[in-house]
């Protein structure tokens, strides 16, 4: 079915979502080659450049793999699982080190600048996170955990820090999933909770918030370096 839009950026986004849905719904299984550019152009009613941009974006997230001279293949069922395939060893350690730098300062600022509404949002995210953990919904859990940390940084009301952090959302979500106790087929230590961090922010205790943020990230780094 042709896509109706007059904006190029919106058109690419729509094609990305349609390709993502085809993978997620199993229309194109892992390891299978997806239709060629001309076939996708005909099916979606868009030009080759739009298809190329959409495929390039999904290849960047790890969902697809472009093999020059051979075609494009499905590599993972979601961006999270695709990113985990790329995120391991030294790269995972570097991501956690960057997270530590940004999230510790984010926690300190959040403890002094947060609003009551933002505290309520943090509590709600932790509640959702706990439910997803209990139900073994690991991709939802990873996204919610990353959303919680992003909400902590936003609560510090430093626009530049927030922009830097949100620009890393994809890789941060992947790092959560890669270090999560509910990642399928991977054994980890018990899941780290964040209730004490939320409490420190709610109580405007900046020193404790920093200690909590340092503590869980240092623990994750120790796990990675010891594995």
mmCIF file of C-alpha atoms in Angstrom, residues 90-226:
data_model
loop_
_atom_site.group_PDB
_atom_site.id
_atom_site.type_symbol
_atom_site.label_atom_id
_atom_site.label_comp_id
_atom_site.label_asym_id
_atom_site.label_seq_id
_atom_site.Cartn_x
_atom_site.Cartn_y
_atom_site.Cartn_z
ATOM 1 C CA UNK A 90 35.477 -3.500 25.763
ATOM 2 C CA UNK A 91 32.644 -1.653 24.014
ATOM 3 C CA UNK A 92 30.199 -2.512 26.804
ATOM 4 C CA UNK A 93 32.734 -1.372 29.384
ATOM 5 C CA UNK A 94 33.170 1.960 27.580
ATOM 6 C CA UNK A 95 29.398 2.500 27.460
ATOM 7 C CA UNK A 96 29.138 1.881 31.208
ATOM 8 C CA UNK A 97 32.012 4.295 31.829
ATOM 9 C CA UNK A 98 30.250 7.014 29.828
ATOM 10 C CA UNK A 99 26.975 6.257 31.609
ATOM 11 C CA UNK A 100 28.750 6.651 34.940
ATOM 12 C CA UNK A 101 30.062 10.072 33.948
ATOM 13 C CA UNK A 102 26.663 11.354 32.819
ATOM 14 C CA UNK A 103 24.342 9.608 35.271
ATOM 15 C CA UNK A 104 26.249 10.504 38.425
ATOM 16 C CA UNK A 105 26.067 14.203 37.616
ATOM 17 C CA UNK A 106 22.483 13.724 36.478
ATOM 18 C CA UNK A 107 21.568 12.190 39.842
ATOM 19 C CA UNK A 108 23.255 15.015 41.745
ATOM 20 C CA UNK A 109 21.363 17.674 39.785
ATOM 21 C CA UNK A 110 18.083 15.760 39.996
ATOM 22 C CA UNK A 111 18.277 15.710 43.796
ATOM 23 C CA UNK A 112 18.344 19.507 43.902
ATOM 24 C CA UNK A 113 16.246 20.459 40.874
ATOM 25 C CA UNK A 114 13.504 17.806 40.587
ATOM 26 C CA UNK A 115 9.812 18.591 40.815
ATOM 27 C CA UNK A 116 7.210 16.557 42.671
ATOM 28 C CA UNK A 117 5.758 15.487 39.324
ATOM 29 C CA UNK A 118 9.164 14.180 38.243
ATOM 30 C CA UNK A 119 9.498 12.202 41.476
ATOM 31 C CA UNK A 120 6.098 10.645 40.772
ATOM 32 C CA UNK A 121 7.251 9.774 37.250
ATOM 33 C CA UNK A 122 10.355 8.052 38.639
ATOM 34 C CA UNK A 123 8.214 6.003 41.040
ATOM 35 C CA UNK A 124 5.853 5.017 38.226
ATOM 36 C CA UNK A 125 8.733 3.903 36.017
ATOM 37 C CA UNK A 126 10.171 1.800 38.842
ATOM 38 C CA UNK A 127 6.780 0.175 39.320
ATOM 39 C CA UNK A 128 6.556 -0.670 35.642
ATOM 40 C CA UNK A 129 10.158 -1.910 35.673
ATOM 41 C CA UNK A 130 9.401 -4.250 38.594
ATOM 42 C CA UNK A 131 6.374 -5.707 36.808
ATOM 43 C CA UNK A 132 8.313 -6.331 33.619
ATOM 44 C CA UNK A 133 11.140 -7.923 35.580
ATOM 45 C CA UNK A 134 8.734 -10.235 37.423
ATOM 46 C CA UNK A 135 7.065 -11.253 34.169
ATOM 47 C CA UNK A 136 10.368 -11.841 32.358
ATOM 48 C CA UNK A 137 9.566 -9.262 29.674
ATOM 49 C CA UNK A 138 13.244 -8.496 29.164
ATOM 50 C CA UNK A 139 13.080 -6.081 26.217
ATOM 51 C CA UNK A 140 10.328 -4.030 27.885
ATOM 52 C CA UNK A 141 12.359 -4.122 31.095
ATOM 53 C CA UNK A 142 15.488 -2.860 29.333
ATOM 54 C CA UNK A 143 13.603 0.008 27.713
ATOM 55 C CA UNK A 144 11.890 1.006 30.954
ATOM 56 C CA UNK A 145 15.137 0.876 32.916
ATOM 57 C CA UNK A 146 16.807 3.114 30.332
ATOM 58 C CA UNK A 147 13.756 5.404 30.428
ATOM 59 C CA UNK A 148 14.119 5.652 34.218
ATOM 60 C CA UNK A 149 17.741 6.750 33.953
ATOM 61 C CA UNK A 150 16.815 9.239 31.256
ATOM 62 C CA UNK A 151 14.088 10.614 33.533
ATOM 63 C CA UNK A 152 16.642 11.057 36.323
ATOM 64 C CA UNK A 153 18.889 13.072 34.010
ATOM 65 C CA UNK A 154 15.951 15.170 32.754
ATOM 66 C CA UNK A 155 14.972 15.927 36.342
ATOM 67 C CA UNK A 156 18.286 17.763 36.711
ATOM 68 C CA UNK A 157 17.017 20.377 34.235
ATOM 69 C CA UNK A 158 20.347 20.745 32.465
ATOM 70 C CA UNK A 159 19.422 20.903 28.800
ATOM 71 C CA UNK A 160 22.824 20.024 27.387
ATOM 72 C CA UNK A 161 23.348 17.067 29.721
ATOM 73 C CA UNK A 162 19.873 15.790 28.864
ATOM 74 C CA UNK A 163 20.510 16.149 25.137
ATOM 75 C CA UNK A 164 23.826 14.293 25.404
ATOM 76 C CA UNK A 165 22.239 11.488 27.404
ATOM 77 C CA UNK A 166 19.141 11.056 25.242
ATOM 78 C CA UNK A 167 21.384 10.897 22.179
ATOM 79 C CA UNK A 168 22.762 7.658 23.636
ATOM 80 C CA UNK A 169 19.382 6.067 24.377
ATOM 81 C CA UNK A 170 19.834 3.164 21.970
ATOM 82 C CA UNK A 171 23.219 2.087 23.275
ATOM 83 C CA UNK A 172 22.178 2.685 26.900
ATOM 84 C CA UNK A 173 19.153 0.429 26.425
ATOM 85 C CA UNK A 174 21.424 -2.199 24.908
ATOM 86 C CA UNK A 175 23.805 -1.939 27.862
ATOM 87 C CA UNK A 176 20.894 -2.489 30.261
ATOM 88 C CA UNK A 177 19.800 -5.584 28.356
ATOM 89 C CA UNK A 178 23.371 -6.881 28.058
ATOM 90 C CA UNK A 179 23.886 -6.670 31.826
ATOM 91 C CA UNK A 180 20.375 -7.749 32.794
ATOM 92 C CA UNK A 181 19.656 -10.885 34.798
ATOM 93 C CA UNK A 182 16.712 -11.663 32.546
ATOM 94 C CA UNK A 183 18.598 -11.630 29.269
ATOM 95 C CA UNK A 184 17.724 -15.042 27.754
ATOM 96 C CA UNK A 185 20.533 -17.574 27.951
ATOM 97 C CA UNK A 186 22.801 -15.363 30.054
ATOM 98 C CA UNK A 187 23.498 -15.838 33.750
ATOM 99 C CA UNK A 188 24.008 -12.727 35.880
ATOM 100 C CA UNK A 189 24.012 -11.701 39.506
ATOM 101 C CA UNK A 190 20.650 -10.567 40.969
ATOM 102 C CA UNK A 191 19.112 -7.512 39.337
ATOM 103 C CA UNK A 192 20.126 -4.143 40.770
ATOM 104 C CA UNK A 193 17.244 -2.060 42.089
ATOM 105 C CA UNK A 194 16.961 1.726 41.890
ATOM 106 C CA UNK A 195 14.481 2.463 44.682
ATOM 107 C CA UNK A 196 17.211 3.943 46.911
ATOM 108 C CA UNK A 197 18.266 6.291 44.111
ATOM 109 C CA UNK A 198 14.682 7.467 43.671
ATOM 110 C CA UNK A 199 14.367 7.940 47.446
ATOM 111 C CA UNK A 200 17.524 10.058 47.579
ATOM 112 C CA UNK A 201 16.248 12.260 44.752
ATOM 113 C CA UNK A 202 12.846 12.571 46.427
ATOM 114 C CA UNK A 203 14.528 13.597 49.691
ATOM 115 C CA UNK A 204 16.772 16.101 47.891
ATOM 116 C CA UNK A 205 19.829 14.279 49.245
ATOM 117 C CA UNK A 206 22.400 15.001 46.524
ATOM 118 C CA UNK A 207 25.271 13.228 48.277
ATOM 119 C CA UNK A 208 23.271 10.037 48.661
ATOM 120 C CA UNK A 209 21.963 10.249 45.089
ATOM 121 C CA UNK A 210 25.534 10.443 43.802
ATOM 122 C CA UNK A 211 26.548 7.479 45.951
ATOM 123 C CA UNK A 212 23.625 5.407 44.673
ATOM 124 C CA UNK A 213 24.344 6.238 41.027
ATOM 125 C CA UNK A 214 28.048 5.496 41.490
ATOM 126 C CA UNK A 215 27.305 2.306 43.364
ATOM 127 C CA UNK A 216 25.196 0.442 40.832
ATOM 128 C CA UNK A 217 27.306 1.517 37.839
ATOM 129 C CA UNK A 218 30.521 0.539 39.609
ATOM 130 C CA UNK A 219 28.940 -2.849 40.319
ATOM 131 C CA UNK A 220 28.029 -3.304 36.666
ATOM 132 C CA UNK A 221 31.539 -2.321 35.605
ATOM 133 C CA UNK A 222 33.002 -4.822 38.056
ATOM 134 C CA UNK A 223 30.783 -7.560 36.600
ATOM 135 C CA UNK A 224 31.855 -6.759 33.056
ATOM 136 C CA UNK A 225 35.543 -6.504 33.894
ATOM 137 C CA UNK A 226 35.380 -9.741 35.859
#
